[in-house]
Amino acid sequence: MSTIRGARERARIEVTAAIKDEARKQLAADGAARLSLRAVARELGMVSSALYRYFPSRDELLTALIVDAYDAVGEAAEAADRASCAGSSASHLARWTAVACAVRDWALAHPHEYGLIYGSPVPGYTAPQATIGPASRVGLVLIAIVGDAHRTDGLALPPLAAELRSEAERMAADVAPDLPPAVVAPLVAAWSQLFGLISFEIFGQFNRLVEAREAFFRQAVGELARHVGLLGDRGGHKAGTRA
């Protein structure tokens, strides 16, 4: 009985993967708004009723694709940080840069999946709670790097504007309770600017403007690191974090 159950589970995994692969092809060709379960079933030689046993609605298929994309870019960020940490002399700035470049590399290799999670919202679709954890993975890596720097080297930050303090305290409580609000506010800004840089490149806003894009990106990422107070090397001056 267990052998039959195992074969069925493997078959379900294979069919689910085939459905998602075909759906990704449709995303690339027609965009998320035109994703159709019937069209996916037709391309796979399935009847629509059979596909509904795997994904009862278009929104459930979209959610699966979104979770996969967030997990993939999150794994790229985490792997880059692990590789960077493998060298004992790696600075926090080097870790930050490695993670940012890994996210950009993933986006360039998977522009349609990047567009699904960071592009225009899909009409009629509301992302469920299941997407929140995967969507947080890149941000959590950046938080971990800044947190490590805060505990060891310290962070060199400008004073926090008085009118932003209550909002910064709220953000810190929500996303990084172990970090001072003065750290979290520029960190949230840097996170959003990182994806702004990548989106400008992916969606063509840098066309006929920025040619040396990797060099431009690395320079910009270094500026973002300085905005969150990261120091360039472990042996440098240890700055205090302003709360």
One Martini backbone bead per residue (centre of mass of N, CA, C, O) as a GRO file, in nm:
protein
  243
    1MET     BB    1   0.057   0.063  -0.021
    2SER     BB    2   0.304   0.257   0.006
    3THR     BB    3   0.391   0.231  -0.292
    4ILE     BB    4   0.139   0.359  -0.416
    5ARG     BB    5   0.150   0.625  -0.261
    6GLY     BB    6   0.431   0.710  -0.363
    7ALA     BB    7   0.356   0.718  -0.664
    8ARG     BB    8   0.135   0.933  -0.638
    9GLU     BB    9   0.311   1.156  -0.518
   10ARG     BB   10   0.510   1.174  -0.753
   11ALA     BB   11   0.299   1.239  -0.969
   12ARG     BB   12   0.198   1.501  -0.840
   13ILE     BB   13   0.465   1.651  -0.845
   14GLU     BB   14   0.507   1.639  -1.152
   15VAL     BB   15   0.244   1.781  -1.237
   16THR     BB   16   0.282   2.039  -1.078
   17ALA     BB   17   0.544   2.122  -1.221
   18ALA     BB   18   0.423   2.132  -1.508
   19ILE     BB   19   0.216   2.352  -1.454
   20LYS     BB   20   0.417   2.572  -1.363
   21ASP     BB   21   0.590   2.578  -1.616
   22GLU     BB   22   0.361   2.661  -1.808
   23ALA     BB   23   0.282   2.918  -1.658
   24ARG     BB   24   0.555   3.062  -1.702
   25LYS     BB   25   0.529   3.075  -2.007
   26GLN     BB   26   0.278   3.257  -1.999
   27LEU     BB   27   0.402   3.491  -1.854
   28ALA     BB   28   0.615   3.555  -2.074
   29ALA     BB   29   0.402   3.591  -2.311
   30ASP     BB   30   0.126   3.743  -2.145
   31GLY     BB   31   0.109   3.753  -1.852
   32ALA     BB   32  -0.060   3.738  -1.553
   33ALA     BB   33  -0.348   3.847  -1.641
   34ARG     BB   34  -0.361   3.589  -1.872
   35LEU     BB   35  -0.387   3.363  -1.696
   36SER     BB   36  -0.484   3.014  -1.777
   37LEU     BB   37  -0.604   2.712  -1.701
   38ARG     BB   38  -0.700   2.615  -1.977
   39ALA     BB   39  -0.434   2.671  -2.128
   40VAL     BB   40  -0.259   2.488  -1.960
   41ALA     BB   41  -0.416   2.226  -2.009
   42ARG     BB   42  -0.391   2.225  -2.316
   43GLU     BB   43  -0.073   2.213  -2.331
   44LEU     BB   44  -0.080   1.932  -2.146
   45GLY     BB   45  -0.331   1.747  -2.221
   46MET     BB   46  -0.564   1.846  -2.036
   47VAL     BB   47  -0.827   1.863  -1.846
   48SER     BB   48  -0.960   2.098  -1.649
   49SER     BB   49  -1.061   1.912  -1.416
   50ALA     BB   50  -0.778   1.798  -1.353
   51LEU     BB   51  -0.632   2.065  -1.277
   52TYR     BB   52  -0.826   2.142  -1.033
   53ARG     BB   53  -0.691   1.929  -0.837
   54TYR     BB   54  -0.434   2.124  -0.804
   55PHE     BB   55  -0.588   2.404  -0.908
   56PRO     BB   56  -0.889   2.558  -0.839
   57SER     BB   57  -0.738   2.833  -0.928
   58ARG     BB   58  -0.573   3.096  -1.045
   59ASP     BB   59  -0.485   3.209  -0.767
   60GLU     BB   60  -0.340   2.950  -0.668
   61LEU     BB   61  -0.130   2.948  -0.892
   62LEU     BB   62  -0.013   3.226  -0.842
   63THR     BB   63   0.078   3.172  -0.555
   64ALA     BB   64   0.279   2.948  -0.622
   65LEU     BB   65   0.459   3.129  -0.803
   66ILE     BB   66   0.522   3.344  -0.593
   67VAL     BB   67   0.652   3.166  -0.380
   68ASP     BB   68   0.874   3.056  -0.562
   69ALA     BB   69   1.006   3.329  -0.624
   70TYR     BB   70   1.070   3.418  -0.337
   71ASP     BB   71   1.237   3.166  -0.267
   72ALA     BB   72   1.452   3.198  -0.486
   73VAL     BB   73   1.560   3.481  -0.405
   74GLY     BB   74   1.612   3.406  -0.110
   75GLU     BB   75   1.819   3.180  -0.164
   76ALA     BB   76   2.022   3.359  -0.311
   77ALA     BB   77   2.079   3.544  -0.070
   78GLU     BB   78   2.160   3.327   0.140
   79ALA     BB   79   2.392   3.199  -0.024
   80ALA     BB   80   2.564   3.455  -0.046
   81ASP     BB   81   2.606   3.490   0.258
   82ARG     BB   82   2.735   3.221   0.318
   83ALA     BB   83   2.975   3.256   0.127
   84SER     BB   84   3.082   3.516   0.257
   85CYS     BB   85   3.116   3.387   0.553
   86ALA     BB   86   3.339   3.174   0.487
   87GLY     BB   87   3.506   3.425   0.520
   88SER     BB   88   3.649   3.562   0.800
   89SER     BB   89   3.709   3.860   0.650
   90ALA     BB   90   3.431   3.942   0.605
   91SER     BB   91   3.245   4.204   0.557
   92HIS     BB   92   2.949   4.363   0.581
   93LEU     BB   93   2.974   4.499   0.308
   94ALA     BB   94   3.030   4.238   0.147
   95ARG     BB   95   2.766   4.099   0.217
   96TRP     BB   96   2.573   4.311   0.107
   97THR     BB   97   2.679   4.302  -0.185
   98ALA     BB   98   2.634   4.000  -0.242
   99VAL     BB   99   2.330   4.003  -0.204
  100ALA     BB  100   2.251   4.220  -0.408
  101CYS     BB  101   2.380   4.074  -0.656
  102ALA     BB  102   2.209   3.815  -0.634
  103VAL     BB  103   1.938   3.949  -0.685
  104ARG     BB  104   2.006   4.065  -0.959
  105ASP     BB  105   2.083   3.802  -1.100
  106TRP     BB  106   1.809   3.671  -1.069
  107ALA     BB  107   1.644   3.884  -1.220
  108LEU     BB  108   1.795   3.859  -1.495
  109ALA     BB  109   1.724   3.541  -1.519
  110HIS     BB  110   1.402   3.623  -1.399
  111PRO     BB  111   1.202   3.860  -1.513
  112HIS     BB  112   0.908   3.741  -1.489
  113GLU     BB  113   0.920   3.665  -1.190
  114TYR     BB  114   0.994   3.941  -1.091
  115GLY     BB  115   0.738   4.081  -1.207
  116LEU     BB  116   0.534   3.923  -1.032
  117ILE     BB  117   0.657   4.046  -0.742
  118TYR     BB  118   0.759   4.366  -0.856
  119GLY     BB  119   0.533   4.450  -1.020
  120SER     BB  120   0.242   4.471  -1.127
  121PRO     BB  121  -0.054   4.419  -1.032
  122VAL     BB  122  -0.295   4.180  -1.036
  123PRO     BB  123  -0.592   4.171  -1.147
  124GLY     BB  124  -0.795   4.043  -0.882
  125TYR     BB  125  -0.545   4.004  -0.689
  126THR     BB  126  -0.480   3.858  -0.357
  127ALA     BB  127  -0.250   3.814  -0.136
  128PRO     BB  128  -0.173   3.588   0.086
  129GLN     BB  129  -0.020   3.491   0.378
  130ALA     BB  130   0.174   3.277   0.235
  131THR     BB  131   0.370   3.518   0.114
  132ILE     BB  132   0.520   3.657   0.352
  133GLY     BB  133   0.759   3.479   0.422
  134PRO     BB  134   0.899   3.467   0.142
  135ALA     BB  135   0.909   3.789   0.111
  136SER     BB  136   1.120   3.817   0.370
  137ARG     BB  137   1.404   3.692   0.308
  138VAL     BB  138   1.577   3.926   0.210
  139GLY     BB  139   1.529   4.118   0.448
  140LEU     BB  140   1.647   3.926   0.667
  141VAL     BB  141   1.935   3.933   0.563
  142LEU     BB  142   1.981   4.236   0.596
  143ILE     BB  143   1.919   4.245   0.897
  144ALA     BB  144   2.146   4.051   0.985
  145ILE     BB  145   2.384   4.220   0.891
  146VAL     BB  146   2.319   4.475   1.055
  147GLY     BB  147   2.308   4.332   1.329
  148ASP     BB  148   2.601   4.236   1.333
  149ALA     BB  149   2.724   4.519   1.311
  150HIS     BB  150   2.596   4.637   1.568
  151ARG     BB  151   2.741   4.419   1.764
  152THR     BB  152   3.038   4.493   1.661
  153ASP     BB  153   3.121   4.764   1.489
  154GLY     BB  154   2.893   4.927   1.435
  155LEU     BB  155   2.709   5.237   1.355
  156ALA     BB  156   2.696   5.504   1.111
  157LEU     BB  157   2.463   5.755   1.196
  158PRO     BB  158   2.233   5.966   1.158
  159PRO     BB  159   2.005   6.143   1.275
  160LEU     BB  160   1.680   6.124   1.378
  161ALA     BB  161   1.400   6.247   1.296
  162ALA     BB  162   1.154   6.350   1.499
  163GLU     BB  163   0.904   6.293   1.297
  164LEU     BB  164   1.009   5.971   1.270
  165ARG     BB  165   1.024   5.815   1.539
  166SER     BB  166   0.749   5.669   1.570
  167GLU     BB  167   0.773   5.513   1.303
  168ALA     BB  168   1.042   5.373   1.364
  169GLU     BB  169   0.938   5.221   1.613
  170ARG     BB  170   0.723   5.060   1.466
  171MET     BB  171   0.908   4.918   1.261
  172ALA     BB  172   1.093   4.783   1.463
  173ALA     BB  173   0.872   4.612   1.604
  174ASP     BB  174   0.794   4.456   1.335
  175VAL     BB  175   1.101   4.374   1.195
  176ALA     BB  176   1.342   4.484   1.432
  177PRO     BB  177   1.365   4.463   1.768
  178ASP     BB  178   1.700   4.455   1.792
  179LEU     BB  179   1.680   4.739   1.668
  180PRO     BB  180   1.713   5.052   1.628
  181PRO     BB  181   1.527   5.293   1.483
  182ALA     BB  182   1.777   5.440   1.344
  183VAL     BB  183   1.824   5.176   1.166
  184VAL     BB  184   1.549   5.094   1.033
  185ALA     BB  185   1.477   5.330   0.851
  186PRO     BB  186   1.724   5.307   0.647
  187LEU     BB  187   1.677   5.006   0.586
  188VAL     BB  188   1.403   5.032   0.445
  189ALA     BB  189   1.503   5.227   0.231
  190ALA     BB  190   1.723   5.041   0.110
  191TRP     BB  191   1.541   4.808   0.028
  192SER     BB  192   1.368   4.975  -0.173
  193GLN     BB  193   1.610   5.079  -0.348
  194LEU     BB  194   1.717   4.813  -0.446
  195PHE     BB  195   1.451   4.741  -0.609
  196GLY     BB  196   1.457   4.994  -0.779
  197LEU     BB  197   1.716   4.939  -0.934
  198ILE     BB  198   1.628   4.667  -1.054
  199SER     BB  199   1.366   4.763  -1.192
  200PHE     BB  200   1.494   4.965  -1.387
  201GLU     BB  201   1.648   4.745  -1.540
  202ILE     BB  202   1.426   4.535  -1.610
  203PHE     BB  203   1.208   4.773  -1.727
  204GLY     BB  204   1.406   5.000  -1.896
  205GLN     BB  205   1.493   5.285  -1.752
  206PHE     BB  206   1.817   5.260  -1.842
  207ASN     BB  207   1.782   5.313  -2.120
  208ARG     BB  208   2.011   5.534  -2.251
  209LEU     BB  209   2.173   5.585  -1.959
  210VAL     BB  210   2.286   5.302  -1.853
  211GLU     BB  211   2.571   5.094  -1.925
  212ALA     BB  212   2.740   5.039  -1.654
  213ARG     BB  213   2.556   4.851  -1.455
  214GLU     BB  214   2.727   4.702  -1.249
  215ALA     BB  215   2.891   4.942  -1.148
  216PHE     BB  216   2.649   5.113  -1.071
  217PHE     BB  217   2.527   4.915  -0.868
  218ARG     BB  218   2.767   4.890  -0.672
  219GLN     BB  219   2.777   5.186  -0.598
  220ALA     BB  220   2.486   5.207  -0.489
  221VAL     BB  221   2.512   4.984  -0.273
  222GLY     BB  222   2.730   5.131  -0.111
  223GLU     BB  223   2.551   5.373  -0.038
  224LEU     BB  224   2.339   5.212   0.115
  225ALA     BB  225   2.530   5.105   0.331
  226ARG     BB  226   2.597   5.386   0.445
  227HIS     BB  227   2.304   5.459   0.527
  228VAL     BB  228   2.311   5.206   0.747
  229GLY     BB  229   2.626   5.216   0.872
  230LEU     BB  230   2.838   5.065   0.723
  231LEU     BB  231   3.145   4.926   0.735
  232GLY     BB  232   3.419   4.833   0.541
  233ASP     BB  233   3.583   4.712   0.797
  234ARG     BB  234   3.683   4.536   1.084
  235GLY     BB  235   3.941   4.731   1.151
  236GLY     BB  236   3.794   4.974   1.194
  237HIS     BB  237   3.604   5.208   1.304
  238LYS     BB  238   3.401   5.226   1.590
  239ALA     BB  239   3.070   5.299   1.585
  240GLY     BB  240   2.807   5.446   1.712
  241THR     BB  241   2.472   5.406   1.777
  242ARG     BB  242   2.198   5.585   1.712
  243ALA     BB  243   1.873   5.592   1.868
   0.00000   0.00000   0.00000
